[in-house]
Amino acid sequence: VNGQFKEILPTGHYAYFTIHQQHSFQIIDINNPYVQDNIPRYIFQHIPEDYYIKIEVMDYEKALLFYNNQFIQLLDSGTYYFWKQQTKIDYQIVDTRLCTMNIIGQEILTQDKVSLRLTFVCHYKLTDYIKVFQEINDFQEQLRVTTQLIMREYSGQYKIDELLENKDTISKCIFETLKEKAKNYYVDIVEAGIKDIILPGEMKTIMNTVLIAQKQAQANVITRREEVASTRSLLNTAKLMDENKTLYKLKELEYLERIC
């Protein structure tokens, strides 16, 4: 009305007096749900939401667009509007950033039948945003289960002492195997590894006792080594004094001076 947007008219017949105001109309074909670019976006702030669907895609996202449960296209970042009509419109937001998956407190049984818990973390990115939703049912759960199985497979081959000593090596093996299998889910594993190894309370006490015993044994070895070195030094000194009477006399005078 007079060059300014007034309202949207649904199906029907309308009559307007043209004496005082100038009316102009734009007929829109909504058989295609997508709102064309020639429609000013500001009008959607002035019409009821019953007429349209708004899809906002952030810079780090993409959106899968579906008409009647059928995939149509992949939407890049931006704001999109669609007319509400007989076509059912759905969308699925996909995060394109580097994502993190944490597996906390995974129960593991080692080769020597010790039960412990592992915390595993991995960073991944999607490689095919369309197929990951079309062909994989809940790819995150699939990836989680696969990771758990690989963790159990590798960790079960080691005894608890070996597992603690070779944590980095085991993490590398799990990462390489997971990276290969994750390709089936259209996922690229960027980095993965064991974050923490949590021992049960009884095992912590035993490990601490073993550690204390090892340190005490090392301390005893060092003490004995020093005693042997000291005794050897005394023996060498005694041999020198026995072979050299002047040296013996000087040593005797040194002790006599201390006594005085």
Coordinates of C-alpha atoms in Angstrom, one line a residue:
V1 CA 0.0 0.0 0.0
N2 CA 1.6 3.3 -1.2
G3 CA 4.8 1.3 -1.9
Q4 CA 5.0 -0.2 1.6
F5 CA 4.4 -3.8 2.6
K6 CA 1.1 -4.3 4.3
E7 CA 0.2 -8.0 4.6
I8 CA 0.1 -11.4 2.9
L9 CA -3.2 -12.5 1.4
P10 CA -4.1 -16.2 1.4
T11 CA -6.2 -17.8 -1.3
G12 CA -9.4 -15.9 -2.0
H13 CA -11.0 -12.9 -3.8
Y14 CA -10.3 -9.3 -2.5
A15 CA -11.5 -5.9 -3.5
Y16 CA -9.9 -2.5 -2.5
F17 CA -11.0 1.1 -3.0
T18 CA -8.4 3.0 -5.0
I19 CA -9.6 6.5 -4.2
H20 CA -7.2 7.4 -1.4
Q21 CA -4.4 4.8 -1.6
Q22 CA -2.4 3.1 -4.3
H23 CA -2.3 -0.7 -4.1
S24 CA 0.2 -3.1 -5.8
F25 CA 0.3 -6.8 -5.6
Q26 CA 2.9 -9.5 -6.2
I27 CA 1.6 -13.0 -6.9
I28 CA 3.8 -15.8 -5.4
D29 CA 3.8 -19.4 -6.6
I30 CA 4.3 -21.5 -3.5
N31 CA 4.4 -24.8 -5.4
N32 CA 8.1 -24.4 -5.0
P33 CA 8.6 -24.1 -1.2
Y34 CA 11.8 -22.1 -1.4
V35 CA 11.4 -18.3 -1.1
Q36 CA 13.0 -16.8 -4.1
D37 CA 15.6 -14.0 -3.8
N38 CA 13.3 -11.4 -5.3
I39 CA 11.1 -11.5 -2.1
P40 CA 12.4 -8.9 0.4
R41 CA 13.5 -10.7 3.6
Y42 CA 12.3 -7.9 5.9
I43 CA 8.6 -8.8 5.2
F44 CA 9.0 -12.0 7.3
Q45 CA 9.3 -9.8 10.4
H46 CA 5.8 -8.6 9.8
I47 CA 3.9 -11.8 8.9
P48 CA 2.8 -14.7 11.1
E49 CA 5.1 -17.7 11.4
D50 CA 2.3 -19.9 10.2
Y51 CA 3.2 -18.9 6.6
Y52 CA 6.9 -19.8 6.5
I53 CA 9.8 -21.8 7.9
K54 CA 13.1 -20.1 8.8
I55 CA 16.4 -22.0 8.7
E56 CA 19.5 -20.4 10.0
V57 CA 22.9 -22.0 9.3
M58 CA 25.9 -20.7 11.1
D59 CA 29.4 -20.2 9.5
Y60 CA 30.6 -23.5 11.0
E61 CA 27.6 -25.5 10.0
K62 CA 25.8 -26.9 7.0
A63 CA 22.2 -28.1 6.7
L64 CA 20.7 -31.0 4.9
L65 CA 17.3 -30.0 3.4
F66 CA 14.5 -32.6 2.9
Y67 CA 11.2 -32.3 1.1
N68 CA 8.7 -35.0 2.2
N69 CA 11.6 -37.0 3.8
Q70 CA 13.6 -36.9 0.5
F71 CA 17.0 -35.2 0.5
I72 CA 17.1 -32.1 -1.8
Q73 CA 20.4 -30.3 -1.2
L74 CA 23.1 -29.2 1.2
L75 CA 22.7 -25.7 2.4
D76 CA 25.8 -23.5 3.2
S77 CA 25.9 -20.9 6.0
G78 CA 23.1 -18.3 5.7
T79 CA 19.4 -17.7 6.4
Y80 CA 16.8 -19.5 4.3
Y81 CA 13.0 -19.1 4.2
F82 CA 10.5 -21.7 2.9
W83 CA 6.7 -21.4 2.4
K84 CA 4.6 -23.7 4.5
Q85 CA 2.3 -25.7 2.2
Q86 CA 1.6 -29.3 1.4
T87 CA 5.3 -30.2 1.1
K88 CA 6.8 -31.3 4.4
I89 CA 10.1 -29.5 5.0
D90 CA 12.7 -30.9 7.4
Y91 CA 16.4 -30.1 7.9
Q92 CA 19.4 -31.5 9.7
I93 CA 22.2 -29.3 11.0
V94 CA 25.7 -30.6 10.6
D95 CA 28.7 -29.2 12.5
T96 CA 31.7 -28.9 10.3
R97 CA 34.1 -28.0 13.1
L98 CA 36.6 -30.4 14.7
C99 CA 34.5 -32.4 17.2
T100 CA 35.5 -34.3 20.3
M101 CA 34.2 -37.6 21.6
N102 CA 35.0 -38.6 25.2
I103 CA 34.6 -42.2 26.5
I104 CA 34.7 -41.9 30.2
G105 CA 35.2 -44.9 32.6
Q106 CA 35.2 -47.7 30.0
E107 CA 35.5 -51.0 31.9
I108 CA 38.5 -53.0 30.7
L109 CA 39.7 -56.5 31.8
T110 CA 43.4 -56.9 31.4
Q111 CA 45.2 -60.2 30.5
D112 CA 45.9 -60.9 34.1
K113 CA 42.2 -60.5 35.0
V114 CA 42.5 -57.0 36.6
S115 CA 39.4 -54.8 36.1
L116 CA 40.2 -51.1 35.4
R117 CA 38.6 -48.1 33.7
L118 CA 40.0 -46.1 30.8
T119 CA 39.1 -42.6 29.7
F120 CA 39.6 -42.3 25.9
V121 CA 39.3 -39.1 23.9
C122 CA 39.4 -38.6 20.1
H123 CA 39.0 -35.6 17.8
Y124 CA 37.3 -36.1 14.4
K125 CA 35.7 -34.3 11.4
L126 CA 33.1 -35.5 9.0
T127 CA 34.2 -36.1 5.4
D128 CA 30.9 -36.5 3.7
Y129 CA 28.0 -34.5 5.3
I130 CA 25.3 -36.1 3.1
K131 CA 26.2 -39.8 3.2
V132 CA 26.9 -39.8 7.0
F133 CA 23.2 -39.1 7.5
Q134 CA 21.8 -41.0 4.6
E135 CA 23.7 -44.3 5.1
I136 CA 24.7 -44.3 8.8
N137 CA 22.2 -44.5 11.6
D138 CA 23.5 -42.3 14.4
F139 CA 27.2 -42.2 13.3
Q140 CA 28.3 -40.8 16.7
E141 CA 27.0 -43.9 18.5
Q142 CA 28.5 -46.2 15.8
L143 CA 31.8 -44.5 16.3
R144 CA 31.6 -44.8 20.1
V145 CA 30.8 -48.5 20.0
T146 CA 33.6 -49.2 17.5
T147 CA 36.1 -47.3 19.7
Q148 CA 35.0 -49.3 22.8
L149 CA 35.5 -52.6 20.9
I150 CA 39.0 -51.6 19.7
M151 CA 39.9 -50.4 23.2
R152 CA 38.9 -53.8 24.7
E153 CA 40.7 -55.7 21.9
Y154 CA 44.1 -54.0 22.5
S155 CA 43.9 -53.5 26.2
G156 CA 43.0 -57.2 26.8
Q157 CA 46.3 -58.3 25.3
Y158 CA 48.4 -56.7 28.1
K159 CA 48.9 -57.3 31.7
I160 CA 48.3 -54.3 34.0
D161 CA 52.0 -53.5 34.4
E162 CA 52.5 -53.6 30.6
L163 CA 49.4 -51.5 30.1
L164 CA 50.7 -48.8 32.4
E165 CA 54.2 -48.9 30.9
N166 CA 53.1 -48.9 27.2
K167 CA 50.2 -46.5 27.4
D168 CA 51.5 -44.3 24.5
T169 CA 52.1 -47.3 22.3
I170 CA 48.7 -48.8 22.9
S171 CA 47.1 -45.4 22.3
K172 CA 48.9 -45.2 18.9
C173 CA 47.7 -48.7 17.9
I174 CA 44.1 -47.8 18.9
F175 CA 44.3 -44.5 16.9
E176 CA 45.6 -46.2 13.7
T177 CA 42.9 -48.9 13.8
L178 CA 40.1 -46.5 14.7
K179 CA 41.2 -44.1 11.9
E180 CA 40.9 -46.9 9.3
K181 CA 37.5 -48.2 10.5
A182 CA 36.1 -44.7 10.9
K183 CA 36.3 -44.2 7.1
N184 CA 33.3 -46.5 6.9
Y185 CA 31.3 -43.9 8.8
Y186 CA 32.6 -41.0 6.7
V187 CA 34.6 -39.7 9.6
D188 CA 38.3 -38.7 9.7
I189 CA 40.0 -39.3 13.1
V190 CA 42.4 -36.4 13.6
E191 CA 43.8 -37.4 17.0
A192 CA 43.0 -40.1 19.6
G193 CA 44.5 -41.6 22.7
I194 CA 44.1 -42.9 26.2
K195 CA 43.7 -39.9 28.6
D196 CA 43.5 -41.6 32.0
I197 CA 43.8 -45.1 33.5
I198 CA 41.7 -45.5 36.7
L199 CA 42.6 -48.4 39.0
P200 CA 40.3 -49.8 41.6
G201 CA 40.9 -49.0 45.2
E202 CA 42.5 -52.3 46.2
M203 CA 44.8 -52.2 43.1
K204 CA 45.9 -48.6 44.0
T205 CA 47.0 -49.8 47.5
I206 CA 48.9 -52.8 46.0
M207 CA 50.6 -50.6 43.4
N208 CA 51.6 -48.1 46.0
T209 CA 53.0 -50.8 48.2
V210 CA 55.0 -52.2 45.2
L211 CA 56.3 -48.8 44.4
I212 CA 57.4 -48.1 47.9
A213 CA 59.2 -51.5 48.0
Q214 CA 60.9 -50.8 44.7
K215 CA 62.1 -47.3 45.9
Q216 CA 63.3 -48.8 49.2
A217 CA 65.2 -51.5 47.3
Q218 CA 66.8 -48.8 45.1
A219 CA 67.8 -46.8 48.2
N220 CA 69.4 -49.9 49.8
V221 CA 71.4 -50.6 46.6
I222 CA 72.7 -47.0 46.5
T223 CA 73.6 -47.2 50.2
R224 CA 75.5 -50.4 49.8
R225 CA 77.2 -49.1 46.7
E226 CA 78.4 -46.0 48.7
E227 CA 79.6 -48.2 51.6
V228 CA 81.5 -50.4 49.2
A229 CA 83.1 -47.3 47.6
S230 CA 84.0 -45.9 51.0
T231 CA 85.5 -49.2 52.1
R232 CA 87.5 -49.5 48.9
S233 CA 88.9 -46.0 49.5
L234 CA 90.0 -46.9 53.0
L235 CA 91.6 -50.0 51.7
N236 CA 93.6 -48.1 49.1
T237 CA 94.7 -45.6 51.7
A238 CA 95.8 -48.4 54.0
K239 CA 97.9 -50.0 51.2
L240 CA 99.6 -46.7 50.5
M241 CA 100.5 -46.1 54.1
D242 CA 101.7 -49.6 54.4
E243 CA 104.0 -49.2 51.5
N244 CA 105.2 -45.7 52.4
K245 CA 106.5 -45.2 55.9
T246 CA 106.7 -41.4 55.5
L247 CA 103.0 -41.2 54.5
Y248 CA 102.2 -43.4 57.5
K249 CA 104.1 -41.0 59.8
L250 CA 102.4 -37.9 58.3
K251 CA 99.0 -39.6 58.9
E252 CA 100.0 -40.4 62.4
L253 CA 101.0 -36.8 63.1
E254 CA 97.7 -35.6 61.5
Y255 CA 95.7 -37.6 64.0
L256 CA 98.0 -36.6 66.9
E257 CA 97.3 -32.9 66.0
R258 CA 93.5 -33.6 66.1
I259 CA 93.9 -35.2 69.5
C260 CA 95.9 -32.3 70.8

